[in-house]
Tab-separated table of C-alpha atoms in Angstrom:
chain	number	residue	atom	x	y	z
A	1	MET	CA	101.433	167.185	58.465
A	2	THR	CA	99.033	168.389	55.808
A	3	ALA	CA	95.498	169.124	56.919
A	4	GLU	CA	92.733	167.178	55.214
A	5	PRO	CA	90.841	169.376	52.771
A	6	GLU	CA	87.528	170.424	54.224
A	7	LEU	CA	84.496	168.863	52.570
A	8	PRO	CA	81.132	170.606	52.387
A	9	ASN	CA	78.067	169.051	53.889
A	10	GLU	CA	75.379	168.151	51.387
A	11	ILE	CA	73.248	171.249	51.860
A	12	GLU	CA	76.163	173.710	51.777
A	13	ALA	CA	77.368	172.095	48.569
A	14	LEU	CA	73.994	172.689	46.912
A	15	LEU	CA	73.505	176.329	47.978
A	16	PRO	CA	75.086	177.963	44.881
A	17	TRP	CA	72.639	176.191	42.603
A	18	TYR	CA	69.656	176.858	44.860
A	19	ALA	CA	70.120	180.562	44.168
A	20	THR	CA	70.165	179.997	40.401
A	21	GLY	CA	67.166	177.664	40.357
A	22	ARG	CA	69.223	174.871	38.766
A	23	LEU	CA	68.615	172.121	41.342
A	24	SER	CA	66.435	169.055	40.903
A	25	PRO	CA	63.055	169.338	42.690
A	26	GLU	CA	64.273	166.884	45.378
A	27	ASP	CA	67.479	168.804	46.111
A	28	ARG	CA	65.599	172.091	46.007
A	29	ALA	CA	63.173	170.814	48.653
A	30	LYS	CA	66.077	169.633	50.837
A	31	VAL	CA	67.751	173.040	50.714
A	32	ALA	CA	64.498	174.911	51.307
A	33	ALA	CA	63.824	172.794	54.418
A	34	ALA	CA	67.369	173.353	55.723
A	35	LEU	CA	67.063	177.115	55.202
A	36	GLN	CA	64.018	177.082	57.479
A	37	GLU	CA	65.913	175.219	60.190
A	38	ARG	CA	69.446	176.669	60.049
A	39	ALA	CA	69.889	180.394	60.524
A	40	ASP	CA	73.587	180.218	59.531
A	41	LEU	CA	72.663	179.251	55.980
A	42	ALA	CA	70.981	182.617	55.401
A	43	GLY	CA	74.372	184.339	55.813
A	44	GLN	CA	75.931	181.978	53.289
A	45	MET	CA	73.096	182.674	50.863
A	46	ARG	CA	73.606	186.436	51.211
A	47	PHE	CA	77.317	186.017	50.519
A	48	LEU	CA	76.634	183.805	47.508
A	49	GLU	CA	74.163	186.332	46.133
A	50	GLU	CA	76.874	189.011	46.316
A	51	VAL	CA	79.251	186.625	44.526
A	52	ARG	CA	76.613	185.950	41.868
A	53	GLN	CA	76.038	189.642	41.237
A	54	ALA	CA	79.780	190.371	41.090
A	55	THR	CA	80.381	187.446	38.708
A	56	ILE	CA	77.651	188.613	36.356
A	57	GLY	CA	79.046	192.164	36.534
A	58	ILE	CA	82.605	191.054	35.722
A	59	ASN	CA	81.461	189.012	32.738
A	60	GLU	CA	79.003	191.556	31.378
A	61	GLU	CA	81.723	194.195	31.331
A	62	LEU	CA	84.033	192.063	29.198
A	63	GLU	CA	84.470	192.900	25.551
A	64	VAL	CA	82.692	191.004	22.803
A	65	PRO	CA	84.576	189.219	20.016
A	66	SER	CA	85.595	191.282	17.011
A	67	ASP	CA	83.514	191.404	13.834
A	68	ALA	CA	86.382	189.761	11.985
A	69	GLY	CA	85.717	186.518	13.842
A	70	TRP	CA	83.106	185.191	11.455
A	71	ASP	CA	85.248	186.057	8.430
A	72	ARG	CA	88.028	183.805	9.768
A	73	ILE	CA	85.602	180.950	10.314
A	74	ALA	CA	83.937	181.450	6.922
A	75	ALA	CA	87.323	181.393	5.182
A	76	ALA	CA	88.313	178.205	7.014
A	77	ILE	CA	85.128	176.315	6.209
A	78	ALA	CA	85.180	177.519	2.594
A	79	ALA	CA	88.535	175.777	2.252
A	80	GLU	CA	87.037	172.496	3.498
A	81	PRO	CA	85.849	169.884	1.005
A	82	ARG	CA	82.124	170.168	0.198
A	83	ARG	CA	79.838	167.583	1.768
B	1	MET	CA	63.000	177.111	22.931
B	2	ALA	CA	66.575	178.219	22.136
B	3	ALA	CA	68.111	174.795	22.882
B	4	ASP	CA	65.655	173.131	20.475
B	5	ASP	CA	66.515	175.706	17.828
B	6	ASP	CA	70.189	174.956	18.396
B	7	LEU	CA	69.560	171.236	17.900
B	8	GLU	CA	68.003	172.013	14.539
B	9	LEU	CA	71.028	174.155	13.665
B	10	PHE	CA	73.356	171.241	14.467
B	11	GLN	CA	71.333	169.011	12.131
B	12	ARG	CA	71.666	171.574	9.347
B	13	ILE	CA	75.394	171.975	10.019
B	14	ARG	CA	75.813	168.205	9.742
B	15	ALA	CA	74.154	168.501	6.334
B	16	GLY	CA	76.698	171.167	5.319
B	17	ASP	CA	74.661	174.377	5.729
B	18	PRO	CA	77.082	177.275	6.478
B	19	LEU	CA	74.206	179.639	7.257
B	20	ALA	CA	73.255	177.382	10.173
B	21	LEU	CA	76.827	177.623	11.489
B	22	LYS	CA	76.700	181.410	11.182
B	23	THR	CA	73.432	181.495	13.127
B	24	LEU	CA	74.855	179.244	15.859
B	25	TYR	CA	77.960	181.454	15.981
B	26	GLY	CA	75.872	184.613	16.281
B	27	ARG	CA	73.895	183.103	19.113
B	28	HIS	CA	76.798	181.856	21.241
B	29	ARG	CA	79.918	183.796	20.237
B	30	VAL	CA	79.763	186.285	23.115
B	31	ALA	CA	79.310	183.621	25.807
B	32	ILE	CA	82.078	181.441	24.361
B	33	TYR	CA	84.415	184.423	23.966
B	34	ARG	CA	83.883	185.645	27.517
B	35	PHE	CA	84.309	182.145	28.952
B	36	ALA	CA	87.575	181.742	27.031
B	37	LEU	CA	88.726	185.253	27.934
B	38	ARG	CA	88.244	184.557	31.646
B	39	LEU	CA	90.320	181.378	31.325
B	40	THR	CA	93.105	182.654	29.084
B	41	ARG	CA	93.091	186.348	30.153
B	42	SER	CA	94.030	187.173	26.556
B	43	GLU	CA	91.707	188.731	23.982
B	44	ALA	CA	93.726	187.269	21.098
B	45	SER	CA	93.590	183.782	22.648
B	46	ALA	CA	89.863	184.108	23.314
B	47	GLU	CA	89.299	185.102	19.662
B	48	ASP	CA	91.308	182.043	18.603
B	49	VAL	CA	89.233	179.818	20.873
B	50	VAL	CA	85.971	181.096	19.383
B	51	SER	CA	87.190	180.491	15.833
B	52	GLU	CA	88.528	177.037	16.655
B	53	VAL	CA	85.309	176.030	18.402
B	54	PHE	CA	83.075	176.857	15.454
B	55	ILE	CA	85.482	175.436	12.866
B	56	ASP	CA	85.517	172.257	14.968
B	57	VAL	CA	81.727	172.227	15.053
B	58	TRP	CA	81.683	172.481	11.257
B	59	ARG	CA	84.140	169.635	10.855
B	60	ASN	CA	82.777	167.403	13.590
B	61	ALA	CA	79.109	168.296	14.031
B	62	ALA	CA	78.399	164.577	14.252
B	63	ALA	CA	80.366	164.514	17.541
B	64	PHE	CA	77.496	166.374	19.172
B	65	ALA	CA	75.206	163.537	20.150
B	66	GLY	CA	72.386	165.770	21.326
B	67	GLY	CA	72.394	164.279	24.817
B	68	SER	CA	73.245	167.625	26.357
B	69	GLN	CA	72.355	171.242	25.723
B	70	PRO	CA	74.194	172.619	22.678
B	71	LYS	CA	75.585	175.535	24.717
B	72	THR	CA	76.962	173.107	27.295
B	73	PHE	CA	78.634	171.143	24.496
B	74	LEU	CA	80.122	174.347	23.019
B	75	LEU	CA	81.470	175.489	26.393
B	76	GLY	CA	83.095	172.081	26.863
B	77	VAL	CA	84.821	172.359	23.478
B	78	ALA	CA	85.857	175.937	24.291
B	79	ARG	CA	87.349	174.845	27.595
B	80	ASN	CA	89.470	172.177	25.895
B	81	LYS	CA	90.670	174.707	23.317
B	82	ALA	CA	91.458	177.291	26.000
B	83	TYR	CA	93.521	174.848	28.050
B	84	SER	CA	95.352	173.716	24.912
B	85	LEU	CA	96.284	177.342	24.238
B	86	LEU	CA	97.341	177.826	27.847
B	87	ARG	CA	99.505	174.718	27.691
B	88	ARG	CA	101.206	176.018	24.568
B	89	ARG	CA	101.698	179.406	26.195
B	90	ARG	CA	103.139	178.160	29.445
B	91	ASP	CA	106.101	175.986	30.378
B	92	GLU	CA	105.981	172.502	28.911
B	93	GLU	CA	106.196	170.934	32.371
B	94	LEU	CA	103.265	172.903	33.680
B	95	ASP	CA	100.368	170.528	33.226
B	96	GLU	CA	96.707	171.497	33.021
B	97	GLN	CA	96.048	170.601	36.640
B	98	LYS	CA	98.867	172.849	37.844
B	99	ALA	CA	97.959	175.651	35.437
B	100	ALA	CA	94.389	175.542	36.659
B	101	GLU	CA	95.504	175.889	40.257
B	102	ILE	CA	97.619	179.027	39.803
B	103	GLU	CA	96.141	182.040	41.515
B	104	ASP	CA	96.632	185.525	40.141
B	105	HIS	CA	98.334	187.913	42.519
B	106	ALA	CA	98.605	190.786	40.056
B	107	ASP	CA	95.447	192.469	41.279
B	108	THR	CA	95.699	192.014	45.003
B	109	PRO	CA	92.967	192.900	47.468
B	110	GLU	CA	95.467	195.169	49.173
B	111	ALA	CA	95.616	197.274	46.010
B	112	SER	CA	91.877	197.214	45.767
B	113	LEU	CA	91.562	198.356	49.349
B	114	GLN	CA	92.667	201.740	48.117
B	115	LYS	CA	89.393	201.926	46.296
B	116	ARG	CA	87.460	201.541	49.548
B	117	ASN	CA	84.647	199.870	47.735
B	118	LYS	CA	83.269	196.538	48.915
B	119	SER	CA	81.978	195.560	45.525
B	120	GLU	CA	85.305	196.276	43.851
B	121	ILE	CA	87.152	194.306	46.530
B	122	LEU	CA	84.870	191.325	45.890
B	123	ARG	CA	85.549	191.594	42.156
B	124	ALA	CA	89.305	191.843	42.719
B	125	CYS	CA	89.167	188.758	44.923
B	126	LEU	CA	87.156	186.855	42.286
B	127	ASN	CA	89.817	187.730	39.734
B	128	ARG	CA	92.546	186.409	42.048
B	129	LEU	CA	91.060	182.916	42.113
B	130	SER	CA	92.751	180.108	40.187
B	131	ALA	CA	91.407	179.324	36.706
B	132	ALA	CA	89.801	176.133	38.053
B	133	HIS	CA	87.922	178.076	40.717
B	134	ARG	CA	87.060	180.993	38.416
B	135	GLU	CA	85.653	178.753	35.740
B	136	VAL	CA	83.308	176.884	38.070
B	137	ILE	CA	81.982	180.150	39.520
B	138	ASP	CA	81.532	181.620	36.026
B	139	LEU	CA	79.755	178.502	34.786
B	140	VAL	CA	77.327	178.496	37.693
B	141	TYR	CA	76.615	182.206	38.025
B	142	TYR	CA	77.168	183.692	34.575
B	143	HIS	CA	76.466	180.765	32.267
B	144	ASP	CA	73.703	179.466	34.557
B	145	LYS	CA	74.840	175.844	34.431
B	146	SER	CA	73.528	173.047	36.641
B	147	ILE	CA	75.849	170.746	38.618
B	148	GLU	CA	75.580	168.064	35.931
B	149	GLU	CA	76.264	170.540	33.118
B	150	VAL	CA	79.350	171.930	34.878
B	151	ALA	CA	80.550	168.338	35.349
B	152	GLU	CA	80.158	167.711	31.619
B	153	ILE	CA	81.981	170.908	30.651
B	154	VAL	CA	84.959	170.456	32.984
B	155	GLY	CA	85.073	166.680	32.567
B	156	ALA	CA	84.834	165.902	36.271
B	157	PRO	CA	82.426	163.901	38.445
B	158	VAL	CA	79.431	165.691	39.971
B	159	GLY	CA	80.873	165.291	43.475
B	160	THR	CA	84.114	166.966	42.388
B	161	VAL	CA	82.174	169.917	40.953
B	162	LYS	CA	80.302	170.454	44.226
B	163	THR	CA	83.520	170.217	46.246
B	164	ARG	CA	85.388	172.527	43.830
B	165	MET	CA	82.643	175.138	44.061
B	166	PHE	CA	82.724	174.899	47.850
B	167	HIS	CA	86.489	175.373	47.933
B	168	ALA	CA	86.254	178.255	45.451
B	169	ARG	CA	83.894	180.207	47.674
B	170	LYS	CA	85.928	179.329	50.757
B	171	ARG	CA	89.097	180.604	49.067
B	172	LEU	CA	87.209	183.697	48.014
B	173	ALA	CA	86.146	184.322	51.604
B	174	GLU	CA	89.811	183.982	52.667
B	175	PHE	CA	90.893	186.564	50.078
B	176	ILE	CA	88.171	188.912	51.278
B	177	ALA	CA	89.299	188.453	54.883
B	178	ASP	CA	92.905	189.136	53.823
B	179	ALA	CA	91.674	192.377	52.288
B	180	GLY	CA	90.347	193.426	55.670
B	181	GLU	CA	86.687	192.998	54.918
B	182	ASP	CA	84.635	191.831	57.874
B	183	ARG	CA	83.028	188.571	56.803
B	184	SER	CA	81.316	186.063	59.046
B	185	TRP	CA	81.307	183.347	56.384
B	186	PRO	CA	82.284	180.606	56.280
């Protein structure tokens, strides 16, 4: 028998966006209140902050596109009919 | 504000101004490239995605209705292009859903354990996640997207985005535990 996939509760689901400041004011208030009441959420927030920092680090270390990129685009749009 | 400036650029692109396209490209090329590179894991494919995105914008600037942030729109186009490339690259039977679910075992936490560095183990575990899990984490933490914006980019309901993000971090915690790191979460 396959186990049912675990679903997050509402507050846990919102935590990643609380850290980035991208929640609506209502959701932000809900999470802030829950953080005051539930000590376990602080551990999740610490973990998510580590994940956030690592994600930014991974992406920032990636290369940037080559300088030839714009030339390819410019050549393609030059071949398009004028509008 | 940058988003307002981008809206003006889209208007100029619709009118056929190539300089506006070049400005938009200069502003977003790195973010689009890195997003595509994380999905395709190929620099050549990521370069192709960037080109295709901005050529598409030139041809179909009218498709951008202005209801969302321009960067969100561009990331959505980039995602579609990246998955199209992946589909072409992989077996015909392997559909997008399945491709998105494949986890990468090339850089295992066990290998990273040699490094004895918590931060590097976390990074290795992030890189092991499936494309579907990686992209939602990247969109939230690197591209700074809200729940609604992620939903628009990946073409899924808001509830699915929240659940996917939850499962991504849960899977990540499992990988970290497999690597022998002492984690109390979840």
